[in-house]
Coordinates of C-alpha atoms and ligand atoms in Angstrom, one line a residue:
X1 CA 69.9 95.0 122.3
X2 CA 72.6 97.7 121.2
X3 CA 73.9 97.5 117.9
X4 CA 77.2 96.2 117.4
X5 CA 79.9 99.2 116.6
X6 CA 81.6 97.2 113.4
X7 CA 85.7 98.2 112.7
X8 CA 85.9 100.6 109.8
X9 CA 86.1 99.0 106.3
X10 CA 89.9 98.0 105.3
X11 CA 90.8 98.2 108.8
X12 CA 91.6 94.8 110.3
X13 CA 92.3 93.4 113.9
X14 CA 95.0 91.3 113.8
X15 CA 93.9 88.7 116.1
X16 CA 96.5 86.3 118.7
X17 CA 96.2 83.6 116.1
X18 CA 97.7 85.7 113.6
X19 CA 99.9 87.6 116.1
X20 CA 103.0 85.3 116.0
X21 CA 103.5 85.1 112.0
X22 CA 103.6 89.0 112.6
X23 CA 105.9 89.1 115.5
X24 CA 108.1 86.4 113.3
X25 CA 108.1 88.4 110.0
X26 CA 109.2 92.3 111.7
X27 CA 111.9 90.0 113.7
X28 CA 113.1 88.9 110.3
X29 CA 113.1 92.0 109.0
X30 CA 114.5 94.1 112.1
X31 CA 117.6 91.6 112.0
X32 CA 118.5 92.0 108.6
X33 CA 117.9 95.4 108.5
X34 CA 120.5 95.8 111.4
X35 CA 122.8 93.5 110.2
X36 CA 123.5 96.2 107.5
X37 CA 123.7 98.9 109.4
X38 CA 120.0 100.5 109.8
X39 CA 118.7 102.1 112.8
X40 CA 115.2 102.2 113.4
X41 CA 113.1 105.6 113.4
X42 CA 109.5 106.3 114.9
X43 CA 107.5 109.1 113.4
X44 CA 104.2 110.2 114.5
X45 CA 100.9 108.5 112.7
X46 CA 99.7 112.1 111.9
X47 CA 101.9 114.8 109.7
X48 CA 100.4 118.2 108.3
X49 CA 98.6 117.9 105.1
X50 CA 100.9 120.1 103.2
X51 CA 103.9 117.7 103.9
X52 CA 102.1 114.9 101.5
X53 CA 101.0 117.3 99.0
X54 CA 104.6 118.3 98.3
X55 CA 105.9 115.1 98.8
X56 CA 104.3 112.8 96.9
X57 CA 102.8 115.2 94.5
X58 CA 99.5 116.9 93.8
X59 CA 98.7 114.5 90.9
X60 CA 99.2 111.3 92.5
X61 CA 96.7 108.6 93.6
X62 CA 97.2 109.0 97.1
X63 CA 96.8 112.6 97.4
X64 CA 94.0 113.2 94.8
X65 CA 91.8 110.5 96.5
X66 CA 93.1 107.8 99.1
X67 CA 94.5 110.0 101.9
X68 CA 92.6 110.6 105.2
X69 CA 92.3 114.3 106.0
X70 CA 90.9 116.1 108.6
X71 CA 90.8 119.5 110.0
X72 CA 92.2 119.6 113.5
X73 CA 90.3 121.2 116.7
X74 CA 92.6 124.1 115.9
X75 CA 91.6 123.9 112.4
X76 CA 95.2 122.9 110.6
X77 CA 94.9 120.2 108.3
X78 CA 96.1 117.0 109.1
X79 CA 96.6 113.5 107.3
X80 CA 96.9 110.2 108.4
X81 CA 100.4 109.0 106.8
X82 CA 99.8 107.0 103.6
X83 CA 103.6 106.1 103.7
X84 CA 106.6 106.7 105.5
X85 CA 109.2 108.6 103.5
X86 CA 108.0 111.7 103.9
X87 CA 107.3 112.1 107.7
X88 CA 110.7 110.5 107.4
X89 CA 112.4 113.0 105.4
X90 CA 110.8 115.2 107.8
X91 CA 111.9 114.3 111.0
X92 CA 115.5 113.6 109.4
X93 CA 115.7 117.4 108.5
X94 CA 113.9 118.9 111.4
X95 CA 116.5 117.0 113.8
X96 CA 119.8 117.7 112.0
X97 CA 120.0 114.2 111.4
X98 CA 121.8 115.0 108.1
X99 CA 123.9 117.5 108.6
X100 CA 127.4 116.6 107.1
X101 CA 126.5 113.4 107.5
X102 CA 124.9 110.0 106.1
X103 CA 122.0 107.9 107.6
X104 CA 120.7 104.6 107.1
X105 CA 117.6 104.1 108.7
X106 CA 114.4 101.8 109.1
X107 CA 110.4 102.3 110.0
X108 CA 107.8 100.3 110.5
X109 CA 103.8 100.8 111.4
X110 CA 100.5 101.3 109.9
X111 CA 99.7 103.3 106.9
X112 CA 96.3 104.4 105.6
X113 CA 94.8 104.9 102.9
X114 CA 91.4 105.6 101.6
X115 CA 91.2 102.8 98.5
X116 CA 88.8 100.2 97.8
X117 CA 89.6 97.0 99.8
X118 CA 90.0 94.2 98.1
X119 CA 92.9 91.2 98.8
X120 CA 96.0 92.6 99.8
X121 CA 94.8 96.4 100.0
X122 CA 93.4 97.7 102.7
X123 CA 92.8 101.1 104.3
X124 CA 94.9 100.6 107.5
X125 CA 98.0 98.4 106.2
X126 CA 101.2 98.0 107.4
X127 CA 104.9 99.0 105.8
X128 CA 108.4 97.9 106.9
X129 CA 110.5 100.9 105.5
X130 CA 114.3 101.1 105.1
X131 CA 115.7 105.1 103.8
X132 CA 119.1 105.9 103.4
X133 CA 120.2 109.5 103.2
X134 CA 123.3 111.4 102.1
X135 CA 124.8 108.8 99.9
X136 CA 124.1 109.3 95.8
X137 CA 125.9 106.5 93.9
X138 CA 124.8 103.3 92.3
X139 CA 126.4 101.3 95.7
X140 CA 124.1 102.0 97.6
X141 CA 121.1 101.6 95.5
X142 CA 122.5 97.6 95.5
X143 CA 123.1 97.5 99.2
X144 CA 119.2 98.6 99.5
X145 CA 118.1 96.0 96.6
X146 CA 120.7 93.3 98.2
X147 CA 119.1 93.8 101.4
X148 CA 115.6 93.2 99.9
X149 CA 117.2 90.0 98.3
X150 CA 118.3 88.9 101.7
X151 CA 114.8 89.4 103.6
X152 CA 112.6 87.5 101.2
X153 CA 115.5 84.8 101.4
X154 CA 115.2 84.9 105.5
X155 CA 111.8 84.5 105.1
X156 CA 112.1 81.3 102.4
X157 CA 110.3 83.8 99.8
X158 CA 113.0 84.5 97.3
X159 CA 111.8 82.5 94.7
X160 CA 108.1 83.6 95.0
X161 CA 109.3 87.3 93.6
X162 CA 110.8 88.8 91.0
X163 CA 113.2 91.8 91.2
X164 CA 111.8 94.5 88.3
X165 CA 114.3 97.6 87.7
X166 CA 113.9 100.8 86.2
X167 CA 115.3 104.4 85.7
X168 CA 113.6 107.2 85.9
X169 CA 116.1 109.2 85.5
X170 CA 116.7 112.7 86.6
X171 CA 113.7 115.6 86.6
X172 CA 115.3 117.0 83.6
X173 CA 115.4 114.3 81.6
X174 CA 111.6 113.4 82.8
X175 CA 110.5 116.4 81.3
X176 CA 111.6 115.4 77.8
X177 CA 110.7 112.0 78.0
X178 CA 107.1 113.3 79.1
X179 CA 106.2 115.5 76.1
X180 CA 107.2 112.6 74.0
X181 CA 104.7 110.6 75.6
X182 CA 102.2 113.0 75.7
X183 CA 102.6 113.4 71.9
X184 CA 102.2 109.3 71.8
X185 CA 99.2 108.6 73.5
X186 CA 97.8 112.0 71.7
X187 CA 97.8 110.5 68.9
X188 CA 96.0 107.4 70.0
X189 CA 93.7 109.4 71.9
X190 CA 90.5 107.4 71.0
X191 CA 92.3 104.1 72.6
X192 CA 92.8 105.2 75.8
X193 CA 90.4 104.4 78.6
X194 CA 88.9 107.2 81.2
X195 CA 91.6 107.1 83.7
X196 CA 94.5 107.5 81.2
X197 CA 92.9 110.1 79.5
X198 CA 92.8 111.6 82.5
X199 CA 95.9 111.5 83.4
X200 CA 97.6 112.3 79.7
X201 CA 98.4 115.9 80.9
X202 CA 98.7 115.5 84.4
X203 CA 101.0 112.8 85.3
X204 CA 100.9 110.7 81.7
X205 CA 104.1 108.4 83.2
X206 CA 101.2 106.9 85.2
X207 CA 99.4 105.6 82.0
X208 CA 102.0 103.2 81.6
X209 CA 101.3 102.0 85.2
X210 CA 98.2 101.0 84.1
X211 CA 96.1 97.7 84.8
X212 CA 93.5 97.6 82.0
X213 CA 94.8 94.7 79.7
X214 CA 93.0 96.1 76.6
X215 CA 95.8 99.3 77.0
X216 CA 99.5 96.6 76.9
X217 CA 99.6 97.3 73.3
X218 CA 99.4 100.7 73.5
X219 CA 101.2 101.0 76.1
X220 CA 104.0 98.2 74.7
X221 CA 104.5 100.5 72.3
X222 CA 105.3 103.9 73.4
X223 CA 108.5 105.5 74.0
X224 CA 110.6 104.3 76.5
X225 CA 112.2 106.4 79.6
X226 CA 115.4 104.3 78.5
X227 CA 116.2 106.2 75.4
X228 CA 115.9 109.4 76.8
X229 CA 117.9 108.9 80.3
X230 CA 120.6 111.8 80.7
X231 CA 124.1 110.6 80.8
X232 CA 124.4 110.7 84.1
X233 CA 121.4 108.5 85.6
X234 CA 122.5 105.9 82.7
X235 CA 126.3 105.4 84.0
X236 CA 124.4 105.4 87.2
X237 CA 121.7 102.4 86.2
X238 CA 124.9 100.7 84.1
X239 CA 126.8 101.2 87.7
X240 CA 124.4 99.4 89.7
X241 CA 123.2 96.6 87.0
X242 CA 127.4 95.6 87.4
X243 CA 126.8 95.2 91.2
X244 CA 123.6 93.3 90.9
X245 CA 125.5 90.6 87.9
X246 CA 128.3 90.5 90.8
X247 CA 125.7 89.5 93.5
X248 CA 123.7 87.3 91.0
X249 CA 120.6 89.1 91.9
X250 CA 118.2 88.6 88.6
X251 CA 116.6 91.0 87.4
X252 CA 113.9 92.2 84.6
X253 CA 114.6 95.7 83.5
X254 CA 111.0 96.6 83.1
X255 CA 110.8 100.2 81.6
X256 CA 106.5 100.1 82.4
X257 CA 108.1 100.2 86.0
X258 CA 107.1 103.8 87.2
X259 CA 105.7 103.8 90.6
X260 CA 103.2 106.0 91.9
X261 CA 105.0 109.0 93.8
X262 CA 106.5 111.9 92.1
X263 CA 109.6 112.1 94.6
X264 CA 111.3 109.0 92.5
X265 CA 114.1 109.8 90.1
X266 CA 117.0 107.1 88.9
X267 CA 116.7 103.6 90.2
X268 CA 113.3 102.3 90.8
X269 CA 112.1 98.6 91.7
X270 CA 109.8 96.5 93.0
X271 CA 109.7 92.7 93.8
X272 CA 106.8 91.1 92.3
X273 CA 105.0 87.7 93.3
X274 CA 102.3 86.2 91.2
X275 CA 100.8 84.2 94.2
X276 CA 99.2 86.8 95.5
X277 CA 96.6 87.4 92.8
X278 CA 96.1 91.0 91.3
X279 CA 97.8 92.9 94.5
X280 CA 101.5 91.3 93.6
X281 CA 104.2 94.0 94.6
X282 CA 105.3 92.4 97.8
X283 CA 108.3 95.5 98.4
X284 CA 108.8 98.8 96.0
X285 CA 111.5 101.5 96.0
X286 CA 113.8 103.7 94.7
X287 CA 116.0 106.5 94.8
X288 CA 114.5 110.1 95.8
X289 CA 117.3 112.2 95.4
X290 CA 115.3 115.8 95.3
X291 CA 113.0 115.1 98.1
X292 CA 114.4 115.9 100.7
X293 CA 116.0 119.7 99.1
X294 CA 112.1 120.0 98.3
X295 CA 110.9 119.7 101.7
X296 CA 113.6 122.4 103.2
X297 CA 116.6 120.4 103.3
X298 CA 119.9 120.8 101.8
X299 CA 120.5 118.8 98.8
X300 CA 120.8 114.6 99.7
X301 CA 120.7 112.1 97.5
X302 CA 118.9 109.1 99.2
X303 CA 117.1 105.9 98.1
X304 CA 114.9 103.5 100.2
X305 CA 111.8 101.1 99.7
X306 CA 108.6 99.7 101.6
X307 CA 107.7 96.0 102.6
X308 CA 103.6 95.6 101.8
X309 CA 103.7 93.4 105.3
X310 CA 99.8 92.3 105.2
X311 CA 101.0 91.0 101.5
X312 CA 104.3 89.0 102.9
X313 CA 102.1 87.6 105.8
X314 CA 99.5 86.0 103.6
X315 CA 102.6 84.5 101.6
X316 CA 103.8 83.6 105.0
X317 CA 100.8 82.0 106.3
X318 CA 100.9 78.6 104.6
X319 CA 104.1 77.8 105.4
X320 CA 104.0 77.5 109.5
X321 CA 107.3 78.7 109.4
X322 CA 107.5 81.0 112.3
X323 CA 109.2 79.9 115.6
X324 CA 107.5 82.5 118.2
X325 CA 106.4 80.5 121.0
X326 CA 103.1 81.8 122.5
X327 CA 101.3 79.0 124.7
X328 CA 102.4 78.7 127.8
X329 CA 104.6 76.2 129.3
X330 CA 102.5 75.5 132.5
X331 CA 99.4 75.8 133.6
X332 CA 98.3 76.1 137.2
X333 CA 95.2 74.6 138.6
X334 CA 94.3 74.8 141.7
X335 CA 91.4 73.4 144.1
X336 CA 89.9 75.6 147.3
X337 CA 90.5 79.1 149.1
X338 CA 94.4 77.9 150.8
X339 CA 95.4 75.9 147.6
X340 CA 94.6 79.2 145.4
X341 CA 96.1 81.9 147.6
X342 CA 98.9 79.0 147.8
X343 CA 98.9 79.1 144.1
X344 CA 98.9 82.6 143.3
X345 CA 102.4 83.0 145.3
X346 CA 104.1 80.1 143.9
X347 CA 103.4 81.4 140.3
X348 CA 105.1 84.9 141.1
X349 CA 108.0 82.6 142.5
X350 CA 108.2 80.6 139.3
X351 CA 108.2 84.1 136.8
X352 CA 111.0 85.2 139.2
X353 CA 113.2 82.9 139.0
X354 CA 112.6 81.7 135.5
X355 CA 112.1 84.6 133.7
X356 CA 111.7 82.5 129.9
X357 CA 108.7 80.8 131.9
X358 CA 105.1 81.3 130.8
X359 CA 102.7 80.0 133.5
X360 CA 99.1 80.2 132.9
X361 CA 97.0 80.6 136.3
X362 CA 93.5 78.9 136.2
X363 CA 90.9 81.6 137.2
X364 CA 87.6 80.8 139.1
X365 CA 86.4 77.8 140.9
X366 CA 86.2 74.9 138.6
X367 CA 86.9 70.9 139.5
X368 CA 90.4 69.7 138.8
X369 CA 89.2 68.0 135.7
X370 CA 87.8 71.0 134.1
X371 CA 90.9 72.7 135.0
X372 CA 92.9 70.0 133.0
X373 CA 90.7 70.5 130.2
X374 CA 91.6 74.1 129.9
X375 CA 95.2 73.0 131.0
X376 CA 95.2 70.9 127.2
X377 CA 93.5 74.0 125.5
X378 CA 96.1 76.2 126.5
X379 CA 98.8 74.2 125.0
X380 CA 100.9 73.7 127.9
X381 CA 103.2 70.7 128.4
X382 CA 102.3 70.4 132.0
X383 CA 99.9 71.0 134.9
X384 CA 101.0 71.9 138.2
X385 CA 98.3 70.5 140.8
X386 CA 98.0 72.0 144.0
X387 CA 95.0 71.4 146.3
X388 CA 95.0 71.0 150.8
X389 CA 97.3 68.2 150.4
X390 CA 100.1 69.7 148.4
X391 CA 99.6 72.7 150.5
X392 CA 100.6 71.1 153.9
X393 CA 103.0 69.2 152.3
X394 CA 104.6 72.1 150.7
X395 CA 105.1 70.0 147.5
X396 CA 103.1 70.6 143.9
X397 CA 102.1 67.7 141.6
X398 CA 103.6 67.6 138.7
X399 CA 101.2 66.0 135.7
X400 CA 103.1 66.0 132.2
X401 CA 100.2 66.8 129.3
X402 CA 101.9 66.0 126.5
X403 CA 103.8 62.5 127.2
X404 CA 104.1 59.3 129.1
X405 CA 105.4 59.8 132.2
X406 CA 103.8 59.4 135.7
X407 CA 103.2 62.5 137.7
X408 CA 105.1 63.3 140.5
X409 CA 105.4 65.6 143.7
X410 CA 108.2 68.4 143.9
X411 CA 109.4 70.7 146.5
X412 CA 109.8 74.2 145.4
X413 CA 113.4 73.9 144.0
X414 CA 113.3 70.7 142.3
X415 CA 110.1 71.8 140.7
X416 CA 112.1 75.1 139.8
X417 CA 114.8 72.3 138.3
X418 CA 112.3 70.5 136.4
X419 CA 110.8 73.5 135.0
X420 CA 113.8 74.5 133.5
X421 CA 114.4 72.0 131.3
X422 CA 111.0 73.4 129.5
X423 CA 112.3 76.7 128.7
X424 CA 113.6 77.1 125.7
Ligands
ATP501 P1 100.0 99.8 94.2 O1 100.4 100.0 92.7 O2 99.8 98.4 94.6 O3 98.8 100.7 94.6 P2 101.7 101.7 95.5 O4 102.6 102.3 94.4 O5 100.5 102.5 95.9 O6 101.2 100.3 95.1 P3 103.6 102.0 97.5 O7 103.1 103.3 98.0 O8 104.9 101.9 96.8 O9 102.5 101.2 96.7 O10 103.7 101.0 98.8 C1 104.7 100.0 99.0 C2 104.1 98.7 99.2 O11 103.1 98.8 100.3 C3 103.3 98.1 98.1 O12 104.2 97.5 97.2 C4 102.4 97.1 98.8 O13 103.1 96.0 99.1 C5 102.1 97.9 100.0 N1 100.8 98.6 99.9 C6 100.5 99.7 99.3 N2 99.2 100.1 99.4 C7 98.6 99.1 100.2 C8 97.3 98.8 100.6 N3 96.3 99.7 100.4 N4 97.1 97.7 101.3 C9 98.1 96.8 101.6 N5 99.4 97.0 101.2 C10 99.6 98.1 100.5
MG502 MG1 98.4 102.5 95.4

């Protein structure tokens, strides 16, 4: 016996059981990202290495450790996307997409990233991303955040999260605030665990991102982005605060909020859940208004965020809430060589003219009661019958699986009649 080739670790099938809550969840999603406007993108899975490393940043999780590189046959570099903004930023520049003009745009497909799976993270996940470019004030942070609100209130998940806000101000104003807290957690060296003191002169903003429960004192305590925002990203936070009140979106100004990528300046946010466990950030953005000058464009303000969608299926799950219909409606059995060549036929007929239709065609010989076995497995609400009889009589019996009513013969048309009053 061979040895069963295994999927990689942190990279999941989604099997047809699960299949419907997904196709239910990116329909939500697609609508209400249209319904404000959005048009959807599609960038390749695979982008230069170089185009993460100045995106993201050097000192970053993803890039120091979770991404999946790989030299090329050619011998470039290439990495698997870990997110979507910057192959999005990409394409938007490479295209002309935002020359003299704004775009609001969505994404959505599999990300990956080398981290240690656990619930709710995985290696190959999935993102639903939203990124509008060429539009700087505090309006359309709201719309972005507003649209959010909306999604999770589709989905019947609005109060499962929590809408956390943040400025990060502007890189100027960064810089200041980042000296202070170096000189902070300096001075309480001896508190700090391995990671942070790590990270105290490379990216020491991330420190405050930090899980280890033993640090929230520390870390309650340090200096806070707020009292060092610039003038400008504070009207700007003030700004879109005013839109939120008007909306009544809550919110919990959370100034530990700093997110992991170094494109982010101004707004940040993220909407949390604590059903999920440790993994809770169900959707996290913010704006990136010197991303897109850094990667060769010309200046743009723009803002965006990412849906975690393994994370808002498993919400989902419980709930039986989606409405995709998969079973089929009928299920065709037939008995001997005529009835199935017979069979085959009158199937096509029946997806012709009723397009909605799903009829499910018994394979291989099998008696008439096996068939209706598999006809109940299948889910379908009736059986069409058809052995030598129905064949010369050019009729099909109808047998009705899923209530009281006796089973009758029908001529092609009427049957096409009865049929329709299954599709929904
Ligand atoms: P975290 O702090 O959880 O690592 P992050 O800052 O790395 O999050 P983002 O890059 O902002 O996450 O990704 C946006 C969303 O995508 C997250 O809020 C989460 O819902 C989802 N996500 C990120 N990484 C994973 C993963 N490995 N598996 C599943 N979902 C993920
Ligand atoms: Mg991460």
């Amino acid at each position: 016996m061979q040895k069963n080739i295994q999927a990689i670790r942190g990279m999941n099938d989604i099997l047809p059981e699960s299949t419907p809550l997904w196709r239910y969840l990116e329909g939500v999603l697609q609508t209400v990202a249209a319904s404000y406007g959005y048009q959807e993108i599609r960038m390749p899975l695979l982008e230069s290495t170089e185009l993460f490393k100045r995106s993201i940043g050097e000192v970053t999780d993803i890039v120091e450790k979770e991404m999946y590189t790989f030299a090329d046959r050619n011998g470039d570099s290439l990495t698997l996307r870990p997110e979507g903004t910057a192959g999005c930023v990409r394409a938007t520049i490479e295209s002309g997409l935002l020359h003299n003009q704004s775009q609001r745009l969505w994404y959505q497909g599999p990300m990956f990233r080398h981290e240690r799976p656990q619930r709710g993270r995985y290696r190959q996940f999935h993102q639903f991303g939203v990124e509008a470019f060429g539009l700087a004030g505090p309006d359309i942070d709201a719309e972005l955040i507003l649209m959010s609100a909306r999604m999770l209130e589709r989905l019947g998940l609005k109060d499962n999260a929590v809408l956390h806000l943040n400025s990060l101000g502007t890189v100027e104003s960064r810089q200041i605030y980042r000296e202070k807290l170096i000189h902070y957690f300096e001075q309480h060296q001896a508190q700090l665990d391995e990671d942070s003191r790590n990270r105290l002169y490379r990216n020491p903003m991330r420190i405050l991102d930090s899980k280890n429960p033993q640090l929230r004192d520390l870390i309650s305590r340090a200096p806070k982005m707020g009292d060092y925002l610039d003038e400008d990203s504070r009207r700007h936070l003030v700004g879109l605060l005013a839109m939120l009140d008007d909306a009544r979106i809550p919110y919990q100004l959370d100034p530990c909020l700093v997110r992991g990528l170094d494109y982010y300046s101004k707004t940040v946010f993220e909407w949390v859940t604590d059903q999920l466990g440790a993994q809770g950030t169900l959707c996290a953005g913010g704006r990136f208004d010197t991303l897109v000058e850094h990667l060769g464009g010309k200046p743009t303000g723009a803002a965006g965020f990412a849906i975690g969608m393994e994370r808002m299926v498993e919400l989902l799950r419980d709930r039986r809430v989606h409405d995709v219909q998969v079973a089929p409606q009928c299920y065709l059995a037939m008995m001997g060589e005529a009835a199935q060549r017979y069979g085959i036929q009158l199937a096509e007929t029946l997806r012709s003219r009723l397009p909605q239709l799903r009829v499910l065609m018994n394979c291989g010989d099998a008696g008439f009661k096996a068939q209706l076995k598999r006809a109940d497995k299948s889910g379908a609400a009736i059986a069409l019958l058809i052995g030598d009889d129905e064949v010369r009589q050019n009729r099909v019996t109808v047998k009705y699986l899923r209530e009281e009513r006796t089973q009758e013969q029908l001529l092609l048309e009427q049957l096409i009649e009865r049929l329709a009053t299954f599709v929904n």
